[in-house]
CSV table of C-alpha atoms in Angstrom, one decimal:
chain,number,residue,atom,x,y,z
A,27,MET,CA,-24.1,9.9,-13.3
A,28,LYS,CA,-22.5,7.1,-11.3
A,29,ILE,CA,-18.8,6.4,-11.3
A,30,LEU,CA,-17.1,3.3,-9.8
A,31,SER,CA,-13.5,4.0,-8.8
A,32,VAL,CA,-11.0,1.2,-8.1
A,33,VAL,CA,-8.1,1.8,-5.8
A,34,GLY,CA,-5.6,-0.5,-4.0
A,35,THR,CA,-2.2,1.1,-3.4
A,36,ARG,CA,-0.6,4.2,-2.1
A,37,PRO,CA,-0.3,6.0,-5.5
A,38,ASN,CA,-4.0,5.2,-6.1
A,39,PHE,CA,-5.1,6.8,-2.8
A,40,VAL,CA,-3.1,9.9,-3.4
A,41,LYS,CA,-4.7,10.5,-6.8
A,42,GLU,CA,-8.2,9.6,-5.6
A,43,ALA,CA,-8.2,12.3,-2.9
A,44,LEU,CA,-8.7,15.3,-5.2
A,45,ILE,CA,-10.8,13.4,-7.7
A,46,ASN,CA,-13.2,12.4,-4.9
A,47,ARG,CA,-13.5,16.0,-3.8
A,48,GLU,CA,-14.2,17.3,-7.3
A,49,PHE,CA,-16.9,14.6,-7.9
A,50,LYS,CA,-18.6,15.7,-4.7
A,51,ALA,CA,-18.5,19.3,-5.7
A,52,ARG,CA,-20.2,18.5,-8.9
A,53,GLY,CA,-22.8,16.2,-7.4
A,54,VAL,CA,-21.5,13.1,-9.1
A,55,GLU,CA,-22.1,9.8,-7.3
A,56,GLU,CA,-18.9,7.9,-6.8
A,57,VAL,CA,-18.7,4.3,-5.5
A,58,LEU,CA,-15.3,3.6,-4.1
A,59,VAL,CA,-13.8,0.1,-4.2
A,60,HIS,CA,-10.6,-0.7,-2.3
A,61,THR,CA,-9.2,-4.0,-3.4
A,62,GLY,CA,-6.9,-4.4,-0.4
A,63,GLN,CA,-3.8,-4.7,-2.5
A,64,HIS,CA,-1.9,-2.8,0.2
A,65,TYR,CA,-3.0,-4.9,3.1
A,66,ASP,CA,-0.8,-3.3,5.8
A,67,TYR,CA,-2.5,-0.6,7.9
A,68,GLU,CA,0.3,2.0,7.4
A,69,MET,CA,0.2,1.4,3.7
A,70,SER,CA,-3.6,1.9,3.4
A,71,ARG,CA,-5.8,3.2,6.2
A,72,VAL,CA,-3.6,6.1,7.2
A,73,PHE,CA,-3.7,7.5,3.6
A,74,PHE,CA,-7.5,7.6,3.7
A,75,GLN,CA,-7.4,9.6,7.0
A,76,GLU,CA,-4.7,12.1,6.0
A,77,LEU,CA,-6.1,12.8,2.5
A,78,ASP,CA,-9.7,13.1,3.7
A,79,ILE,CA,-10.9,10.2,1.5
A,80,PRO,CA,-14.1,8.7,2.7
A,81,ASP,CA,-14.1,5.1,3.8
A,82,PRO,CA,-14.5,2.7,0.8
A,83,ASP,CA,-18.0,1.6,-0.1
A,84,TYR,CA,-16.4,-1.9,-0.7
A,85,HIS,CA,-13.3,-3.4,0.7
A,86,LEU,CA,-12.3,-6.7,-1.1
A,87,GLN,CA,-9.5,-7.6,1.3
A,88,VAL,CA,-7.8,-9.6,-1.5
A,89,SER,CA,-5.1,-11.9,-0.2
A,90,THR,CA,-1.5,-11.6,-1.3
A,91,GLY,CA,0.2,-14.3,-3.3
A,92,LEU,CA,0.8,-15.2,-6.9
A,93,ALA,CA,-0.2,-12.4,-9.3
A,94,GLY,CA,-2.6,-14.6,-11.2
A,95,LYS,CA,-4.5,-15.6,-8.1
A,96,GLN,CA,-4.6,-12.1,-6.8
A,97,THR,CA,-5.8,-10.7,-10.1
A,98,ALA,CA,-8.5,-13.4,-10.4
A,99,GLU,CA,-9.8,-12.6,-6.9
A,100,MET,CA,-10.0,-8.9,-7.6
A,101,ILE,CA,-11.8,-9.5,-10.9
A,102,ARG,CA,-14.4,-11.7,-9.2
A,103,GLY,CA,-15.0,-9.2,-6.4
A,104,ILE,CA,-15.2,-6.2,-8.7
A,105,GLU,CA,-17.5,-8.0,-11.1
A,106,GLU,CA,-20.0,-8.7,-8.4
A,107,ILE,CA,-19.9,-5.0,-7.3
A,108,LEU,CA,-20.3,-3.8,-10.9
A,109,LEU,CA,-23.4,-6.0,-11.3
A,110,ASN,CA,-24.8,-4.6,-8.1
A,111,GLU,CA,-24.0,-0.9,-8.7
A,112,LYS,CA,-24.4,-0.7,-12.5
A,113,PRO,CA,-22.1,2.4,-12.9
A,114,ASP,CA,-21.9,4.5,-16.0
A,115,VAL,CA,-18.1,4.3,-16.1
A,116,THR,CA,-15.2,2.7,-14.1
A,117,LEU,CA,-12.3,4.8,-13.2
A,118,VAL,CA,-8.9,3.2,-12.7
A,119,TYR,CA,-5.5,4.6,-11.8
A,120,GLY,CA,-1.9,3.9,-12.7
A,121,ASP,CA,-0.4,0.5,-13.3
A,122,VAL,CA,-1.0,-1.8,-10.4
A,123,THR,CA,-2.9,-5.1,-10.3
A,124,SER,CA,-6.0,-3.3,-9.1
A,125,THR,CA,-5.9,-1.2,-12.3
A,126,LEU,CA,-5.9,-4.2,-14.6
A,127,ALA,CA,-8.5,-6.1,-12.6
A,128,GLY,CA,-10.9,-3.1,-12.6
A,129,ALA,CA,-10.5,-2.6,-16.4
A,130,LEU,CA,-10.9,-6.3,-17.2
A,131,ALA,CA,-14.0,-6.8,-15.0
A,132,SER,CA,-15.6,-3.7,-16.5
A,133,VAL,CA,-15.2,-4.3,-20.2
A,134,ARG,CA,-16.5,-7.9,-19.8
A,135,LEU,CA,-19.7,-6.3,-18.6
A,136,LYS,CA,-19.6,-3.6,-21.3
A,137,ILE,CA,-19.0,-0.8,-18.8
A,138,PRO,CA,-16.6,1.8,-20.2
A,139,VAL,CA,-13.3,2.5,-18.5
A,140,ALA,CA,-11.4,5.7,-17.9
A,141,HIS,CA,-7.7,5.3,-17.2
A,142,VAL,CA,-5.8,8.0,-15.2
A,143,GLU,CA,-2.1,8.1,-16.0
A,144,ALA,CA,-2.4,6.3,-19.3
A,145,GLY,CA,0.4,6.1,-21.9
A,146,VAL,CA,3.5,5.9,-19.6
A,147,ARG,CA,5.8,3.5,-21.4
A,148,THR,CA,9.1,1.7,-20.9
A,149,SER,CA,11.0,-0.9,-22.9
A,150,ALA,CA,10.7,-3.5,-20.1
A,151,ARG,CA,8.2,-5.8,-21.8
A,152,TYR,CA,7.9,-8.2,-18.9
A,153,ASN,CA,7.7,-5.7,-16.1
A,154,PRO,CA,4.4,-6.3,-14.2
A,155,GLU,CA,3.5,-2.6,-14.2
A,156,GLU,CA,4.2,-2.3,-17.9
A,157,ILE,CA,1.9,-5.2,-18.6
A,158,ASN,CA,-0.8,-3.8,-16.4
A,159,ARG,CA,-0.6,-0.3,-18.0
A,160,ARG,CA,-0.5,-1.4,-21.6
A,161,THR,CA,-3.4,-3.8,-21.2
A,162,SER,CA,-5.5,-1.3,-19.3
A,163,ASP,CA,-4.9,1.3,-22.0
A,164,CYS,CA,-6.1,-1.1,-24.7
A,165,LEU,CA,-9.3,-1.7,-22.7
A,166,SER,CA,-10.0,2.0,-21.9
A,167,GLU,CA,-12.3,4.3,-23.8
A,168,LEU,CA,-10.9,7.4,-22.1
A,169,LEU,CA,-7.1,7.7,-21.8
A,170,LEU,CA,-6.0,10.4,-19.5
A,171,ALA,CA,-2.3,11.2,-20.0
A,172,ASN,CA,-0.3,13.0,-17.2
A,173,ALA,CA,2.6,14.3,-19.3
A,174,GLN,CA,3.4,15.1,-23.0
A,175,ASP,CA,5.5,12.0,-23.3
A,176,ALA,CA,2.6,9.8,-22.4
A,177,TYR,CA,0.2,11.6,-24.7
A,178,ASP,CA,2.6,11.2,-27.6
A,179,GLU,CA,2.9,7.5,-26.9
A,180,LEU,CA,-0.8,7.0,-27.0
A,181,THR,CA,-1.2,9.0,-30.2
A,182,LYS,CA,1.5,6.9,-31.9
A,183,GLU,CA,-0.2,3.7,-30.7
A,184,ASN,CA,-3.5,4.7,-32.5
A,185,HIS,CA,-6.1,3.6,-29.9
A,186,VAL,CA,-9.0,3.4,-32.3
A,187,GLY,CA,-12.3,4.3,-30.6
A,188,SER,CA,-10.6,5.8,-27.5
A,189,LYS,CA,-10.3,9.5,-26.6
A,190,ILE,CA,-6.9,10.7,-25.5
A,191,VAL,CA,-6.7,13.8,-23.2
A,192,LEU,CA,-3.6,15.5,-21.8
A,193,THR,CA,-4.6,16.5,-18.3
A,194,GLY,CA,-1.4,17.0,-16.3
A,195,ASP,CA,-0.4,14.9,-13.3
A,196,ILE,CA,-2.8,14.7,-10.4
A,197,MET,CA,0.1,13.6,-8.2
A,198,ASN,CA,1.5,17.1,-8.8
A,199,ASP,CA,-1.8,18.6,-7.8
A,200,VAL,CA,-1.9,16.7,-4.5
A,201,LEU,CA,1.8,17.3,-3.7
A,202,VAL,CA,1.7,21.0,-4.3
A,203,ASN,CA,-1.6,21.4,-2.4
A,204,THR,CA,-0.1,19.5,0.6
A,205,VAL,CA,3.1,21.5,0.7
A,206,ASP,CA,1.1,24.8,0.6
A,207,ARG,CA,-1.7,23.7,3.0
A,208,PHE,CA,0.7,22.5,5.7
A,209,LYS,CA,3.4,25.1,5.0
A,210,ILE,CA,6.1,22.4,4.5
A,211,PRO,CA,9.5,23.9,3.8
A,212,VAL,CA,11.2,22.6,0.7
A,213,GLN,CA,15.0,22.6,0.9
A,214,ARG,CA,18.1,20.5,0.2
A,215,GLY,CA,18.8,19.0,3.6
A,216,ASN,CA,21.6,16.9,5.1
A,217,TYR,CA,20.1,13.5,4.4
A,218,HIS,CA,19.0,11.3,1.5
A,219,VAL,CA,15.7,9.3,1.3
A,220,CYS,CA,15.6,5.8,0.0
A,221,THR,CA,12.5,3.8,-1.1
A,222,LEU,CA,12.5,0.3,-2.5
A,223,HIS,CA,9.6,-2.0,-3.4
A,224,ARG,CA,9.9,-3.3,-7.0
A,225,ALA,CA,10.0,-7.1,-7.3
A,226,GLU,CA,13.0,-6.8,-9.7
A,227,ASN,CA,15.0,-5.5,-6.7
A,228,VAL,CA,13.6,-6.7,-3.5
A,229,ASP,CA,12.9,-10.3,-4.6
A,230,ASP,CA,16.4,-10.6,-6.1
A,231,ARG,CA,19.1,-11.3,-3.5
A,232,ARG,CA,21.9,-9.9,-5.5
A,233,ASN,CA,20.1,-6.7,-6.5
A,234,LEU,CA,18.9,-6.0,-3.0
A,235,THR,CA,22.4,-6.7,-1.5
A,236,GLU,CA,24.0,-4.3,-4.0
A,237,ILE,CA,21.6,-1.5,-3.1
A,238,VAL,CA,21.9,-2.1,0.7
A,239,GLN,CA,25.7,-2.0,0.4
A,240,ALA,CA,25.6,1.3,-1.4
A,241,LEU,CA,23.4,2.8,1.4
A,242,ILE,CA,25.8,1.5,4.1
A,243,ARG,CA,29.1,2.4,2.3
A,244,CYS,CA,28.1,5.9,1.2
A,245,GLY,CA,28.7,7.2,4.8
A,246,GLU,CA,26.1,9.8,4.4
A,247,ARG,CA,22.8,9.9,6.3
A,248,VAL,CA,20.1,7.9,4.7
A,249,VAL,CA,16.5,7.7,5.9
A,250,PHE,CA,14.8,4.5,4.6
A,251,PRO,CA,11.1,3.8,5.3
A,252,VAL,CA,10.9,0.1,4.6
A,253,HIS,CA,8.0,-1.3,2.6
A,254,PRO,CA,6.6,-4.5,4.2
A,255,ARG,CA,7.6,-6.6,1.2
A,256,THR,CA,11.1,-5.2,1.3
A,257,ARG,CA,11.5,-5.9,5.0
A,258,LYS,CA,10.4,-9.5,4.5
A,259,ARG,CA,13.2,-10.0,1.9
A,260,LEU,CA,15.8,-8.1,4.0
A,261,VAL,CA,15.2,-10.6,6.8
A,262,GLU,CA,15.0,-13.6,4.4
A,263,PHE,CA,18.3,-12.6,2.7
A,264,GLY,CA,20.1,-11.9,6.0
A,265,LEU,CA,20.6,-8.2,5.3
A,266,ILE,CA,18.5,-6.6,7.9
A,267,ASN,CA,20.9,-6.8,10.8
A,268,GLU,CA,23.8,-5.2,8.9
A,269,LEU,CA,21.5,-2.5,7.5
A,270,GLU,CA,20.0,-1.6,10.9
A,271,ALA,CA,23.5,-1.6,12.5
A,272,ALA,CA,24.8,1.0,10.1
A,273,GLU,CA,25.3,4.3,11.9
A,274,ASN,CA,24.3,6.3,8.8
A,275,VAL,CA,21.1,4.5,7.9
A,276,GLU,CA,17.8,5.1,9.7
A,277,THR,CA,15.2,2.5,8.9
A,278,SER,CA,11.6,3.0,9.8
A,279,GLU,CA,8.1,1.6,9.2
A,280,PRO,CA,6.2,2.8,6.1
A,281,GLN,CA,5.0,6.4,6.5
A,282,GLY,CA,1.7,8.2,5.9
A,283,TYR,CA,1.5,10.6,3.0
A,284,LEU,CA,2.0,13.8,5.0
A,285,GLU,CA,4.9,12.4,7.0
A,286,PHE,CA,6.6,11.2,3.8
A,287,VAL,CA,6.1,14.5,2.0
A,288,ARG,CA,7.8,16.3,4.9
A,289,LEU,CA,10.6,13.8,4.7
A,290,LEU,CA,11.0,14.2,1.0
A,291,ALA,CA,10.8,18.0,1.1
A,292,GLY,CA,13.8,18.2,3.3
A,293,ALA,CA,16.0,15.6,1.6
A,294,ASN,CA,19.1,16.2,-0.4
A,295,LYS,CA,18.8,13.3,-2.9
A,296,VAL,CA,16.4,10.5,-3.4
A,297,ILE,CA,17.3,6.8,-4.1
A,298,THR,CA,14.3,4.9,-5.4
A,299,ASP,CA,12.9,2.3,-7.7
A,300,SER,CA,9.4,3.9,-7.7
A,301,GLY,CA,7.8,5.6,-10.6
A,302,GLY,CA,5.7,7.8,-8.3
A,303,VAL,CA,8.5,8.8,-5.9
A,304,ARG,CA,10.8,9.9,-8.8
A,305,ARG,CA,8.0,12.2,-9.9
A,306,GLU,CA,7.4,13.5,-6.4
A,307,ALA,CA,11.2,14.1,-6.1
A,308,TYR,CA,11.3,16.0,-9.4
A,309,ILE,CA,8.3,18.2,-8.4
A,310,LEU,CA,10.0,19.1,-5.1
A,311,GLY,CA,13.3,19.8,-6.9
A,312,LYS,CA,15.2,16.7,-5.6
A,313,PRO,CA,17.8,14.9,-7.8
A,314,ALA,CA,16.8,11.2,-8.1
A,315,ILE,CA,19.1,8.2,-8.3
A,316,ILE,CA,17.1,5.4,-9.9
A,317,ALA,CA,18.0,2.0,-8.5
A,318,ILE,CA,16.3,0.0,-11.3
A,319,LYS,CA,17.1,-0.1,-15.0
A,320,ILE,CA,13.6,1.0,-16.1
A,321,THR,CA,13.1,4.6,-17.3
A,322,TRP,CA,9.6,5.8,-16.6
A,323,PHE,CA,9.2,9.5,-17.5
A,324,PRO,CA,12.2,10.0,-19.8
A,325,CYS,CA,11.5,13.7,-19.7
A,326,ILE,CA,13.0,13.9,-16.2
A,327,LEU,CA,16.1,12.0,-17.4
A,328,LYS,CA,16.5,14.2,-20.5
A,329,ALA,CA,16.2,17.3,-18.2
A,330,GLY,CA,19.1,16.0,-16.1
A,331,TRP,CA,17.2,15.6,-12.9
A,332,LYS,CA,17.6,11.8,-12.5
A,333,ILE,CA,20.3,9.3,-13.2
A,334,VAL,CA,19.6,5.6,-13.9
A,335,ALA,CA,22.1,3.8,-11.6
A,336,GLY,CA,20.4,0.4,-11.5
A,337,PRO,CA,20.9,-2.0,-8.6
A,338,ASN,CA,24.7,-1.6,-8.6
A,339,THR,CA,26.7,-0.6,-5.5
A,340,GLU,CA,29.4,1.4,-7.3
A,341,THR,CA,27.1,3.3,-9.6
A,342,ILE,CA,24.8,4.3,-6.8
A,343,LEU,CA,27.7,5.4,-4.6
A,344,HIS,CA,29.1,7.5,-7.4
A,345,ALA,CA,25.7,9.1,-8.0
A,346,ILE,CA,25.3,9.8,-4.2
A,347,LYS,CA,28.7,11.5,-4.2
A,348,SER,CA,28.7,13.4,-7.4
A,349,PHE,CA,25.3,13.6,-9.2
A,350,GLU,CA,23.8,17.1,-9.3
A,351,PRO,CA,21.0,18.5,-11.5
A,352,PRO,CA,21.1,21.5,-13.8
A,353,ALA,CA,19.6,24.9,-12.8
A,354,GLU,CA,16.8,24.5,-15.3
A,355,HIS,CA,13.7,22.8,-13.9
A,356,PRO,CA,11.0,22.5,-16.7
A,357,ASP,CA,7.3,22.0,-15.8
A,358,PHE,CA,6.4,18.6,-17.1
A,359,PHE,CA,3.4,17.7,-15.0
A,360,GLY,CA,0.8,20.5,-15.4
A,361,ASP,CA,-0.6,23.6,-13.8
A,362,GLY,CA,-2.1,22.0,-10.6
A,363,ARG,CA,-5.5,21.6,-12.2
A,364,ALA,CA,-5.2,18.0,-13.5
A,365,TYR,CA,-8.0,16.8,-11.2
A,366,ILE,CA,-10.4,19.3,-12.7
A,367,LYS,CA,-9.4,18.4,-16.3
A,368,ILE,CA,-9.8,14.7,-15.5
A,369,VAL,CA,-13.4,15.2,-14.2
A,370,ASP,CA,-14.2,17.5,-17.1
A,371,ALA,CA,-13.1,14.8,-19.5
A,372,ILE,CA,-15.0,12.0,-17.8
A,373,MET,CA,-18.2,14.1,-17.7
A,374,GLU,CA,-17.9,15.2,-21.3
A,375,GLN,CA,-17.2,11.6,-22.5
A,376,PHE,CA,-19.7,9.7,-20.4
A,377,GLY,CA,-22.2,12.2,-18.8
A,378,SER,CA,-25.7,12.2,-20.0
């Protein structure tokens, strides 16, 4: 059995780590394609090293730019690889451009697609990730849901001809494994962590200014690893000097996975617009302040462990000062064996 896996961003790399290991353990041939969507070294290569992922068999090195151009370049590159490798199935992860490109290229060649993290939904119709995920789900024969909410959404949508499997969240598997393996202490520390990268925030001068002002004015220690795209906009909008001059804010370059887990594990609260980081925060018992009006994983919101502040200075400030979660911390993301269930489902569905 031959599987072609498409990755391109930090969340993809994290999920691929354990899947790759499980494929090897079962003697499954995996061809790994890195689209190059995260082109910065710190956003890409370091994850392969820290998570023990082998070097990609193919690296497309797709250029940045308009979404349509980037998607087209990925589809063209992946299509050539598919024609050469002739896999039994293509495996895609999450909701990024690489996900959509891998799914589109495969179905055009009548190669079935398995989608890890299928079924996550929001009401943000024009959000790029929402478009990628919904389209990829429609194209996939095997829909692998990471939480009950996602499974329920897929069931309601009635994906005729597709199999839906509730596996749990592989991000949970990797995170718990990393904390245990490296004996990382998990505690509510004396600093907050901030991550920002969504286009709705960083490409909008007003939204980015509102969030930056909240970080500066809160007066509490904030550690802010700055995504390359975010740094570019901070410079362009004239915000970088004030941010870096603030005594309470510590900016840094993007961090590797292990370094970021250590940082997150010791944080008090997390301010983020990331769908992945809000899950990592929840798994580690950190209250999350969501700086975007999009509610991925409503189960965390209903449980009282995140608050949707949006890109608003006063709302974020209030949450930093007063938001606290309840004592109850339900297990939404599985038993730490999602990677095994994912490989089981793939082999059952597509194995000869």
